[in-house]
Tab-separated table of C-alpha atoms and ligand atoms in Angstrom:
chain	number	residue	atom	x	y	z
A	4	MET	CA	0.001	0.004	-0.006
A	5	GLU	CA	1.053	3.540	-0.565
A	6	SER	CA	2.002	5.473	2.546
A	7	TRP	CA	1.478	9.268	2.628
A	8	THR	CA	3.765	12.289	2.898
A	9	ALA	CA	4.220	14.947	5.567
A	10	PRO	CA	6.835	17.513	6.441
A	11	SER	CA	9.799	15.996	8.291
A	12	VAL	CA	10.957	16.859	11.838
A	13	PRO	CA	13.290	19.921	11.811
A	14	ALA	CA	16.763	19.555	13.297
A	15	LEU	CA	16.640	20.930	16.816
A	16	PRO	CA	19.614	21.554	19.107
A	17	GLY	CA	20.628	18.715	21.461
A	18	HIS	CA	18.571	15.575	22.353
A	19	GLY	CA	16.102	14.676	24.949
A	20	PRO	CA	16.384	11.755	27.425
A	21	ALA	CA	15.543	8.195	26.401
A	22	LEU	CA	11.875	7.581	25.820
A	23	ARG	CA	10.113	5.502	28.455
A	24	LEU	CA	6.623	4.174	27.860
A	25	HIS	CA	4.212	2.118	29.918
A	26	ASP	CA	4.480	-1.583	28.912
A	27	THR	CA	1.375	-3.588	29.438
A	28	ALA	CA	3.405	-6.862	29.807
A	29	SER	CA	5.508	-5.608	32.714
A	30	ALA	CA	2.825	-3.210	34.013
A	31	GLY	CA	5.493	-0.552	34.376
A	32	LEU	CA	7.639	1.973	32.519
A	33	ARG	CA	10.146	0.582	30.016
A	34	GLU	CA	12.919	2.228	28.066
A	35	THR	CA	11.634	1.885	24.492
A	36	VAL	CA	14.983	1.409	22.700
A	37	ARG	CA	17.963	-0.645	23.954
A	38	PRO	CA	20.647	1.714	25.319
A	39	GLY	CA	23.135	2.525	22.541
A	40	ALA	CA	20.856	1.310	19.726
A	41	GLU	CA	20.754	3.485	16.644
A	42	ARG	CA	17.643	1.919	15.230
A	43	ALA	CA	14.106	1.900	16.626
A	44	THR	CA	11.286	-0.350	15.487
A	45	MET	CA	7.534	0.016	15.967
A	46	TYR	CA	4.471	-1.830	14.687
A	47	VAL	CA	1.101	-0.149	15.153
A	48	CYS	CA	-2.242	-1.834	14.436
A	49	GLY	CA	-4.014	0.300	11.865
A	50	ILE	CA	-7.568	0.634	10.674
A	51	THR	CA	-10.112	-1.815	9.315
A	52	PRO	CA	-11.286	0.358	6.455
A	53	TYR	CA	-15.028	-0.208	6.320
A	54	ASP	CA	-15.902	3.280	7.551
A	55	ALA	CA	-14.298	6.690	7.970
A	56	THR	CA	-11.638	7.465	10.569
A	57	HIS	CA	-13.131	8.507	13.877
A	58	LEU	CA	-11.503	10.468	16.706
A	59	GLY	CA	-10.698	7.267	18.552
A	60	HIS	CA	-8.559	6.017	15.662
A	61	ALA	CA	-7.063	9.487	15.302
A	62	ALA	CA	-6.100	9.691	18.986
A	63	THR	CA	-4.293	6.391	18.745
A	64	MET	CA	-2.416	7.396	15.612
A	65	VAL	CA	-1.503	10.760	16.966
A	66	THR	CA	-0.116	9.056	20.116
A	67	PHE	CA	2.198	6.794	18.166
A	68	ASP	CA	3.085	9.709	15.919
A	69	LEU	CA	4.569	11.366	19.061
A	70	VAL	CA	6.680	8.260	19.619
A	71	HIS	CA	7.771	8.410	15.964
A	72	ARG	CA	8.614	12.149	16.234
A	73	TYR	CA	10.397	11.704	19.599
A	74	TRP	CA	12.627	9.012	18.166
A	75	LEU	CA	13.374	11.051	14.998
A	76	ASP	CA	14.232	14.014	17.218
A	77	GLN	CA	16.737	11.820	19.005
A	78	GLY	CA	18.390	11.000	15.683
A	79	LEU	CA	17.329	7.353	15.625
A	80	ASP	CA	16.766	5.431	12.414
A	81	VAL	CA	13.073	4.748	12.802
A	82	HIS	CA	11.388	1.795	11.186
A	83	TYR	CA	7.703	2.206	11.694
A	84	VAL	CA	5.152	-0.183	10.202
A	85	GLN	CA	1.442	0.063	10.223
A	86	ASN	CA	-1.109	-2.294	8.709
A	87	VAL	CA	-4.573	-1.926	7.107
A	88	THR	CA	-6.863	-4.793	7.760
A	89	ASP	CA	-8.285	-4.602	4.216
A	90	VAL	CA	-9.872	-8.042	4.152
A	91	ASP	CA	-12.196	-8.910	7.064
A	92	GLU	CA	-15.796	-9.735	7.848
A	93	PRO	CA	-16.843	-6.062	8.629
A	94	LEU	CA	-15.788	-5.078	5.063
A	95	PHE	CA	-17.891	-7.852	3.471
A	96	GLU	CA	-20.940	-7.003	5.640
A	97	ARG	CA	-20.721	-3.259	4.952
A	98	ALA	CA	-20.098	-3.743	1.215
A	99	GLU	CA	-23.125	-6.096	1.023
A	100	ARG	CA	-25.372	-3.622	2.906
A	101	ASP	CA	-24.323	-0.775	0.625
A	102	GLY	CA	-24.362	-2.824	-2.585
A	103	THR	CA	-20.705	-2.156	-3.268
A	104	ASP	CA	-17.541	-4.189	-3.688
A	105	TRP	CA	-15.513	-4.850	-0.479
A	106	GLN	CA	-12.304	-3.960	-2.253
A	107	VAL	CA	-13.673	-0.670	-3.516
A	108	LEU	CA	-14.998	0.143	-0.016
A	109	GLY	CA	-11.539	-0.695	1.484
A	110	LEU	CA	-9.654	1.438	-0.984
A	111	ARG	CA	-12.033	4.362	-0.595
A	112	GLU	CA	-11.880	4.377	3.209
A	113	THR	CA	-8.123	3.867	3.240
A	114	ALA	CA	-7.712	6.892	0.912
A	115	LEU	CA	-9.832	8.946	3.217
A	116	TYR	CA	-7.789	7.738	6.239
A	117	ARG	CA	-4.552	8.854	4.546
A	118	GLU	CA	-6.038	12.330	3.945
A	119	ASP	CA	-7.092	12.541	7.570
A	120	MET	CA	-3.605	11.516	8.703
A	121	VAL	CA	-1.976	14.205	6.467
A	122	ALA	CA	-4.360	16.853	7.910
A	123	LEU	CA	-3.525	15.770	11.416
A	124	ARG	CA	0.178	15.965	10.665
A	125	VAL	CA	0.771	12.287	11.424
A	126	LEU	CA	4.097	11.350	9.882
A	127	PRO	CA	3.827	8.414	7.458
A	128	PRO	CA	5.000	4.965	8.547
A	129	ARG	CA	7.946	3.656	6.549
A	130	HIS	CA	5.821	0.717	5.472
A	131	TYR	CA	2.059	0.830	5.188
A	132	VAL	CA	0.943	-2.656	4.497
A	133	GLY	CA	-2.402	-4.183	3.542
A	134	ALA	CA	-3.515	-7.510	4.892
A	135	VAL	CA	-4.166	-8.680	1.335
A	136	GLU	CA	-0.500	-8.003	0.531
A	137	SER	CA	0.559	-10.199	3.417
A	138	ILE	CA	-1.349	-13.282	2.243
A	139	PRO	CA	1.636	-15.174	0.621
A	140	SER	CA	3.619	-14.604	3.821
A	141	VAL	CA	0.720	-15.760	6.038
A	142	GLY	CA	0.208	-18.922	3.946
A	143	LYS	CA	3.874	-19.879	4.486
A	144	ALA	CA	3.706	-19.053	8.193
A	145	VAL	CA	0.575	-21.146	8.740
A	146	ALA	CA	2.296	-24.083	6.996
A	147	GLU	CA	5.326	-23.600	9.260
A	148	LEU	CA	3.186	-23.522	12.406
A	149	LEU	CA	1.373	-26.773	11.298
A	150	ASP	CA	4.844	-28.386	10.733
A	151	LYS	CA	6.019	-27.317	14.155
A	152	GLY	CA	2.917	-28.751	15.835
A	153	ALA	CA	1.837	-25.270	17.034
A	154	ALA	CA	-1.288	-25.440	14.805
A	155	TYR	CA	-3.907	-27.958	13.833
A	156	ARG	CA	-6.713	-28.411	11.320
A	157	HIS	CA	-10.248	-28.195	12.512
A	158	GLU	CA	-12.892	-30.591	11.042
A	159	SER	CA	-14.252	-27.592	9.024
A	160	GLY	CA	-10.971	-27.159	7.240
A	161	ASP	CA	-10.041	-24.042	9.195
A	162	VAL	CA	-6.598	-24.000	10.747
A	163	TYR	CA	-6.216	-23.054	14.388
A	164	TYR	CA	-3.241	-21.991	16.508
A	165	ALA	CA	-2.789	-24.096	19.681
A	166	VAL	CA	-2.197	-21.690	22.554
A	167	GLU	CA	-0.656	-24.544	24.580
A	168	ALA	CA	2.284	-24.308	22.156
A	169	ASP	CA	3.381	-20.930	23.613
A	170	PRO	CA	5.084	-21.224	27.000
A	171	ASN	CA	4.631	-17.482	27.470
A	172	PHE	CA	0.974	-17.299	26.513
A	173	GLY	CA	-0.727	-14.696	28.706
A	174	SER	CA	2.421	-12.704	29.387
A	175	ALA	CA	1.647	-9.794	27.132
A	176	SER	CA	-1.819	-9.039	28.512
A	177	ARG	CA	-1.381	-10.529	31.976
A	178	TYR	CA	-5.099	-11.379	31.932
A	179	ASP	CA	-6.493	-14.448	33.698
A	180	ARG	CA	-8.223	-17.149	31.735
A	181	GLU	CA	-11.715	-15.910	32.554
A	182	THR	CA	-10.919	-12.465	31.299
A	183	MET	CA	-9.390	-13.904	28.176
A	184	LEU	CA	-12.505	-16.000	27.521
A	185	ARG	CA	-14.705	-12.940	27.916
A	186	TYR	CA	-12.645	-10.807	25.511
A	187	ALA	CA	-12.309	-13.674	23.039
A	188	ARG	CA	-16.065	-13.813	22.942
A	189	GLU	CA	-16.504	-10.032	22.593
A	190	ARG	CA	-13.693	-9.389	20.159
A	191	GLY	CA	-13.963	-11.709	17.237
A	192	GLY	CA	-12.834	-15.036	18.772
A	193	ASP	CA	-14.885	-18.206	18.822
A	194	PRO	CA	-14.367	-19.802	22.268
A	195	ASP	CA	-17.634	-21.674	22.075
A	196	ARG	CA	-16.964	-23.493	18.808
A	197	GLU	CA	-16.927	-27.257	18.997
A	198	GLY	CA	-13.929	-29.277	17.998
A	199	LYS	CA	-11.181	-26.955	19.177
A	200	ARG	CA	-8.382	-28.181	21.516
A	201	ASP	CA	-8.599	-25.111	23.736
A	202	PRO	CA	-11.488	-22.597	23.592
A	203	LEU	CA	-8.881	-19.803	23.421
A	204	ASP	CA	-7.208	-21.195	20.254
A	205	PRO	CA	-7.606	-18.490	17.527
A	206	ILE	CA	-8.069	-19.048	13.854
A	207	LEU	CA	-4.971	-18.855	11.658
A	208	TRP	CA	-6.493	-19.663	8.255
A	209	ASN	CA	-10.147	-19.637	7.199
A	210	ALA	CA	-11.195	-22.334	4.743
A	211	PRO	CA	-13.260	-20.888	1.804
A	212	ARG	CA	-16.805	-19.744	2.739
A	213	ASP	CA	-19.629	-18.945	0.339
A	214	GLY	CA	-19.612	-15.354	-0.811
A	215	GLU	CA	-16.129	-14.645	0.679
A	216	PRO	CA	-12.895	-14.217	-1.216
A	217	ALA	CA	-10.274	-16.925	-1.045
A	218	TRP	CA	-6.609	-17.177	-2.059
A	219	GLU	CA	-4.449	-20.253	-2.880
A	220	SER	CA	-1.825	-21.100	-0.225
A	221	PRO	CA	0.439	-23.945	0.851
A	222	VAL	CA	-2.273	-24.959	3.359
A	223	GLY	CA	-5.030	-24.891	0.780
A	224	PRO	CA	-7.361	-22.130	-0.388
A	225	GLY	CA	-8.853	-19.584	2.031
A	226	ARG	CA	-7.935	-16.369	3.740
A	227	PRO	CA	-5.884	-15.425	6.806
A	228	GLY	CA	-6.954	-15.004	10.365
A	229	TRP	CA	-6.511	-11.598	11.939
A	230	HIS	CA	-3.662	-12.010	14.481
A	231	ILE	CA	-1.356	-13.902	12.120
A	232	GLU	CA	-1.590	-11.061	9.540
A	233	CYS	CA	-0.132	-8.575	12.054
A	234	ALA	CA	2.488	-11.105	13.163
A	235	CYS	CA	3.657	-11.722	9.619
A	236	ILE	CA	3.693	-8.072	8.565
A	237	ALA	CA	5.730	-7.160	11.601
A	238	LEU	CA	8.216	-9.982	11.195
A	239	ASP	CA	8.594	-9.368	7.469
A	240	HIS	CA	9.342	-5.679	7.780
A	241	LEU	CA	10.936	-5.403	11.246
A	242	GLY	CA	12.360	-8.761	12.228
A	243	ALA	CA	11.919	-10.820	15.407
A	244	ALA	CA	12.265	-8.529	18.372
A	245	ILE	CA	10.642	-5.159	17.930
A	246	ASP	CA	10.841	-2.151	20.277
A	247	VAL	CA	7.176	-1.199	20.415
A	248	GLN	CA	3.950	-2.986	19.579
A	249	GLY	CA	1.185	-0.378	19.646
A	250	GLY	CA	-2.560	-0.014	19.434
A	251	GLY	CA	-5.647	0.810	21.413
A	252	ASN	CA	-6.282	-1.027	24.704
A	253	ASP	CA	-9.079	-2.865	23.014
A	254	LEU	CA	-6.365	-4.855	21.286
A	255	ILE	CA	-4.514	-6.122	24.375
A	256	TYR	CA	-6.482	-9.377	24.244
A	257	PRO	CA	-6.849	-11.337	22.041
A	258	HIS	CA	-5.120	-9.473	19.287
A	259	HIS	CA	-1.750	-8.480	20.738
A	260	GLU	CA	-1.424	-11.514	22.985
A	261	LEU	CA	-1.975	-13.808	20.043
A	262	SER	CA	-0.013	-11.975	17.390
A	263	ALA	CA	2.899	-12.068	19.848
A	264	ALA	CA	2.319	-15.777	20.432
A	265	HIS	CA	2.284	-16.455	16.698
A	266	ALA	CA	5.495	-14.440	16.093
A	267	GLU	CA	7.251	-16.111	19.010
A	268	SER	CA	6.263	-19.591	17.843
A	269	LEU	CA	7.612	-18.737	14.358
A	270	THR	CA	10.927	-17.209	15.512
A	271	GLY	CA	11.503	-18.960	18.874
A	272	GLU	CA	12.353	-15.538	20.321
A	273	HIS	CA	10.620	-14.028	23.396
A	274	PRO	CA	9.494	-11.322	23.851
A	275	PHE	CA	8.141	-10.254	20.491
A	276	ALA	CA	8.123	-6.640	21.659
A	277	ARG	CA	10.165	-4.807	24.303
A	278	ALA	CA	7.100	-2.721	25.130
A	279	TYR	CA	3.395	-3.343	24.467
A	280	VAL	CA	1.994	0.122	24.457
A	281	HIS	CA	-1.784	0.713	24.638
A	282	THR	CA	-3.840	3.863	24.280
A	283	GLY	CA	-7.047	4.532	26.119
A	284	MET	CA	-10.414	4.634	24.379
A	285	ILE	CA	-11.938	7.900	23.175
A	286	GLY	CA	-15.541	8.114	24.019
A	287	LEU	CA	-18.497	10.376	23.406
A	288	ASP	CA	-21.246	11.119	25.977
A	289	GLY	CA	-19.863	8.543	28.362
A	290	GLU	CA	-19.595	5.621	25.940
A	291	LYS	CA	-16.571	4.221	23.991
A	292	MET	CA	-16.654	5.582	20.478
A	293	SER	CA	-17.334	2.530	18.377
A	294	LYS	CA	-18.915	1.604	15.160
A	295	SER	CA	-21.356	-0.789	16.848
A	296	LEU	CA	-22.749	2.055	19.066
A	297	GLY	CA	-22.755	4.543	16.262
A	298	ASN	CA	-21.530	7.368	18.399
A	299	LEU	CA	-18.788	8.418	16.074
A	300	VAL	CA	-17.185	11.779	15.296
A	301	PHE	CA	-15.344	11.537	12.052
A	302	VAL	CA	-12.123	13.504	11.388
A	303	SER	CA	-13.152	14.043	7.758
A	304	LYS	CA	-16.543	15.495	8.887
A	305	LEU	CA	-14.806	17.949	11.300
A	306	ARG	CA	-12.517	18.973	8.428
A	307	ALA	CA	-15.489	19.470	6.069
A	308	GLU	CA	-17.080	21.726	8.737
A	309	GLY	CA	-13.902	23.905	8.581
A	310	VAL	CA	-12.421	22.818	11.919
A	311	ASP	CA	-8.696	23.341	12.063
A	312	PRO	CA	-7.006	19.888	12.172
A	313	ALA	CA	-4.323	21.329	14.422
A	314	ALA	CA	-6.918	22.111	16.988
A	315	VAL	CA	-8.313	18.562	16.727
A	316	ARG	CA	-4.790	17.238	17.301
A	317	LEU	CA	-4.219	19.612	20.218
A	318	ALA	CA	-7.541	18.604	21.801
A	319	LEU	CA	-6.496	14.946	21.555
A	320	LEU	CA	-3.162	15.684	23.180
A	321	ALA	CA	-4.621	17.660	26.092
A	322	GLN	CA	-5.156	14.477	28.161
A	323	HIS	CA	-2.811	11.523	28.759
A	324	TYR	CA	-2.881	8.859	26.087
A	325	ARG	CA	-3.468	5.978	28.483
A	326	ALA	CA	-6.603	7.423	29.957
A	327	ASP	CA	-9.992	6.472	28.563
A	328	ARG	CA	-11.260	9.962	27.726
A	329	GLN	CA	-14.252	11.782	26.377
A	330	TRP	CA	-14.377	13.943	23.220
A	331	SER	CA	-16.490	17.093	23.562
A	332	ALA	CA	-17.218	20.360	21.850
A	333	ALA	CA	-15.839	22.072	24.940
A	334	ALA	CA	-12.483	20.233	24.586
A	335	LEU	CA	-12.283	21.318	20.962
A	336	ALA	CA	-13.124	24.950	21.836
A	337	GLU	CA	-10.414	24.975	24.489
A	338	ALA	CA	-7.876	23.598	22.047
A	339	GLU	CA	-8.817	26.300	19.528
A	340	LEU	CA	-8.180	29.002	22.156
A	341	ARG	CA	-4.864	27.435	23.121
A	342	LEU	CA	-3.804	27.137	19.480
A	343	GLY	CA	-4.645	30.822	19.009
A	344	ARG	CA	-2.441	31.825	21.905
A	345	TRP	CA	0.473	29.692	20.686
A	346	ARG	CA	0.231	31.059	17.189
A	347	ALA	CA	0.012	34.644	18.407
A	348	ALA	CA	3.171	34.059	20.559
A	349	VAL	CA	5.036	32.447	17.687
A	350	GLU	CA	4.234	35.453	15.520
A	351	ARG	CA	5.793	37.872	18.038
A	352	GLU	CA	9.170	38.987	16.891
A	353	LEU	CA	10.443	39.380	20.428
A	354	ALA	CA	9.659	36.386	22.535
A	355	VAL	CA	10.781	34.827	25.747
A	356	PRO	CA	13.768	32.520	25.016
A	357	ALA	CA	12.480	29.080	24.047
A	358	GLY	CA	15.340	26.748	25.112
A	359	ALA	CA	13.469	25.928	28.321
A	360	VAL	CA	10.335	24.978	26.340
A	361	LEU	CA	12.342	22.579	24.162
A	362	THR	CA	13.894	20.961	27.181
A	363	ALA	CA	10.617	20.733	29.039
A	364	VAL	CA	8.687	19.349	26.039
A	365	ARG	CA	11.341	16.648	25.543
A	366	GLU	CA	11.424	15.772	29.277
A	367	ARG	CA	7.683	15.527	29.601
A	368	LEU	CA	7.305	13.395	26.532
A	369	ALA	CA	10.121	11.040	27.536
A	370	ASP	CA	8.139	10.373	30.694
A	371	ASP	CA	5.490	8.111	29.091
A	372	LEU	CA	4.291	10.853	26.750
A	373	ASP	CA	3.127	13.262	29.397
A	374	THR	CA	1.328	15.530	26.927
A	375	PRO	CA	-0.549	17.596	29.546
A	376	GLY	CA	2.861	18.451	31.012
A	377	ALA	CA	4.347	19.245	27.589
A	378	LEU	CA	1.405	21.448	26.594
A	379	ALA	CA	1.574	23.271	29.971
A	380	ALA	CA	5.236	24.102	29.263
A	381	VAL	CA	4.286	25.643	25.890
A	382	ASP	CA	1.380	27.495	27.541
A	383	ALA	CA	3.802	28.997	30.060
A	384	TRP	CA	6.108	30.243	27.287
A	385	ALA	CA	3.260	31.569	25.203
A	386	ASN	CA	1.619	33.379	28.087
A	387	GLU	CA	4.818	35.031	29.161
A	388	THR	CA	5.683	36.028	25.545
A	389	LEU	CA	2.234	37.541	25.080
A	390	ALA	CA	2.310	39.341	28.406
A	391	HIS	CA	5.844	40.721	28.332
A	392	GLY	CA	7.736	39.713	25.227
A	393	GLY	CA	11.506	39.342	25.547
A	394	GLU	CA	14.670	40.121	23.730
A	395	ASP	CA	15.410	36.958	21.814
A	396	PRO	CA	14.434	37.289	18.110
A	397	SER	CA	15.315	33.610	17.516
A	398	ALA	CA	12.832	32.466	20.182
A	399	PRO	CA	9.744	32.400	17.953
A	400	THR	CA	11.517	30.135	15.467
A	401	LEU	CA	12.775	27.708	18.048
A	402	ALA	CA	9.299	27.597	19.728
A	403	ARG	CA	7.619	27.032	16.343
A	404	ASP	CA	9.993	24.220	15.462
A	405	THR	CA	9.599	22.618	18.884
A	406	ILE	CA	5.825	22.816	18.739
A	407	GLY	CA	5.617	21.785	15.087
A	408	GLY	CA	8.450	19.227	15.004
A	409	ILE	CA	8.014	17.373	18.234
A	410	LEU	CA	4.285	17.865	19.020
A	411	GLY	CA	3.237	18.064	15.371
A	412	ILE	CA	1.178	21.227	15.941
A	413	ASP	CA	1.383	23.633	12.975
A	414	CYS	CA	1.892	27.162	14.252
A	415	THR	CA	2.820	28.804	11.025
A	416	ARG	CA	-0.562	30.152	10.084
B	508	5CA	N1	-7.439	-3.328	12.072
B	508	5CA	C1	-7.502	-3.646	13.462
B	508	5CA	C2	-6.103	-3.690	14.073
B	508	5CA	S1	-5.086	-4.850	13.266
B	508	5CA	C3	-8.355	-2.632	14.204
B	508	5CA	O1	-8.467	-2.696	15.409
B	508	5CA	N2	-8.914	-1.680	13.424
B	508	5CA	S2	-9.853	-0.500	14.038
B	508	5CA	O2	-10.219	0.289	12.824
B	508	5CA	O3	-10.877	-1.015	14.784
B	508	5CA	O4	-8.960	0.372	14.925
B	508	5CA	C4	-7.782	1.000	14.420
B	508	5CA	C5	-6.846	1.430	15.639
B	508	5CA	O5	-7.622	2.426	16.426
B	508	5CA	C6	-6.521	0.306	16.561
B	508	5CA	O6	-5.230	0.535	17.054
B	508	5CA	C7	-7.562	0.420	17.687
B	508	5CA	O7	-7.090	-0.090	18.912
B	508	5CA	C8	-7.727	1.965	17.779
B	508	5CA	N3	-9.085	2.355	18.268
B	508	5CA	C9	-10.277	1.848	17.833
B	508	5CA	N4	-11.315	2.449	18.490
B	508	5CA	C10	-10.701	3.388	19.322
B	508	5CA	C11	-11.217	4.368	20.245
B	508	5CA	N5	-12.508	4.512	20.520
B	508	5CA	N6	-10.303	5.132	20.933
B	508	5CA	C12	-9.004	4.969	20.734
B	508	5CA	N7	-8.452	4.088	19.838
B	508	5CA	C13	-9.277	3.335	19.171
B	509	ZN	ZN1	-3.203	-5.662	14.289
C-alpha cells in the first residue's frame, strides 16, 4: 500500500532523554529502545477500512506519531510499520449492505484515512501494509506452524493455533483465563466453537466460505486469520524482536497476545516486543466511540465543517494517552483558544527565550508521553511572551520548530 507524505521533523539543538513508555506486559515503565541502539522499530495496528476514521482512531495514531517524532528528534533510524486490515468480515458486511464491492470500499476508506492523517500531521510510517498484501507470507507461516505442531486443522478445514504451544501465553496481557475468555467472545474469537483443543485457540487460516474471497496457499485455499496477519507483517518488515507494539487497549487481548504468540512460535524468540503500548479509548457522551454504538465523530466530517485539524490534534493531546477519555465540543473549543495563543506568541518577533520549552517538552514526552505536562510548558512560554515579550528574536523560530516538529502542531498560520 502507498503510505502518505508529511513535512519531516526539523533539526533541533541537542537531544532529549531516552523515551520510556508504559509496557502492558511488565505493568511498568520501560525504556523503549535498547541503550546505545541507533535503530528503533515500531508496529502499530491500523484501521479496518469499512468506515471513515473517527477520533478514537485519530487519537491512537497521533499518540504513536509522538513516539515516531520523539525518536526522530533523537536521531534514531526509525522503522515504523502500520497495517490496514483490508480483508475482514466487517468489510464484506458493509459492502453487502451498501451494494458495493468490499475492495472498492476498503480502498475508498483507506484513501480517506490517509487524507485525515496528512491533515492531522501524522508522519507516514515507513511501510504501510495491507492484509491482502501479506497473504503469501501468512500462507507460509501457517504451514510452518502446522509443521511445528503449534497449529492444527479443525474438522471444518479451518486451521487453528494451539495456545498450549506458547510457554509465554498470557504474558503480554497478564489477563487471567476468565478475562481472556470474555474478551475472546466479545472481540472476534470463537471460544464456544466445538472441535477446538482449547477454547482460546484462535483461527490462523479460514477455509473458503460462500460469498467470501479466497486465495491459494500452501495450506489450501482460504484467507488469513486476523492475528497472524499482524504477526507476519511485523516479522517481514521489522524482524523478530521489535521495540514497540502499539494499538488501542481494546487490542490487548486477544489481538496483541496472540500476534505475539504467533510471532514467538515462528521465531523462537521471546518477547516479540520490548514494550506493548496501549492507548485509552476515546468516548462520546460517556460511551466508548465505536462503530457498533454509532456514536462516532469523524475526522473528515470535522474537516469538512472547517475545523482546524491542528486544533483537533491539540484537543487529543490535552489528556494523557493511556486514559480512557471523552471527546466534547468544549474540549475542541479549549484547544482552539490554546492554538490561537500559541500562534500569536510564535508570531511575536520578540519572545521569551524558548530553550526551556524545548527541554521541558522533551522531558515531559520522555516520561510516558506526558502531553498535559508538555502542553503546559508551551502555555507558560506563550503566556509570558504575550504578556511581556522578551529580547530573543530567535525564540519564535525555536518555539515554532519545537511545537511543530516534536508535538506536530502547525503554528505557522
Ligand atoms: N485493524 C485492526 C487492528 S489490526 C483494528 O483494530 N482496526 S480499528 O479500525 O478497529 O482500529 C484502528 C486502531 O484504532 C486500533 O489501534 C484500535 O485499537 C484503535 N481504536 C479503535 N477504537 C478506538 C477508540 N474509540 N479510541 C482509541 N483508539 C481506538
Ligand atoms: Zn493488528
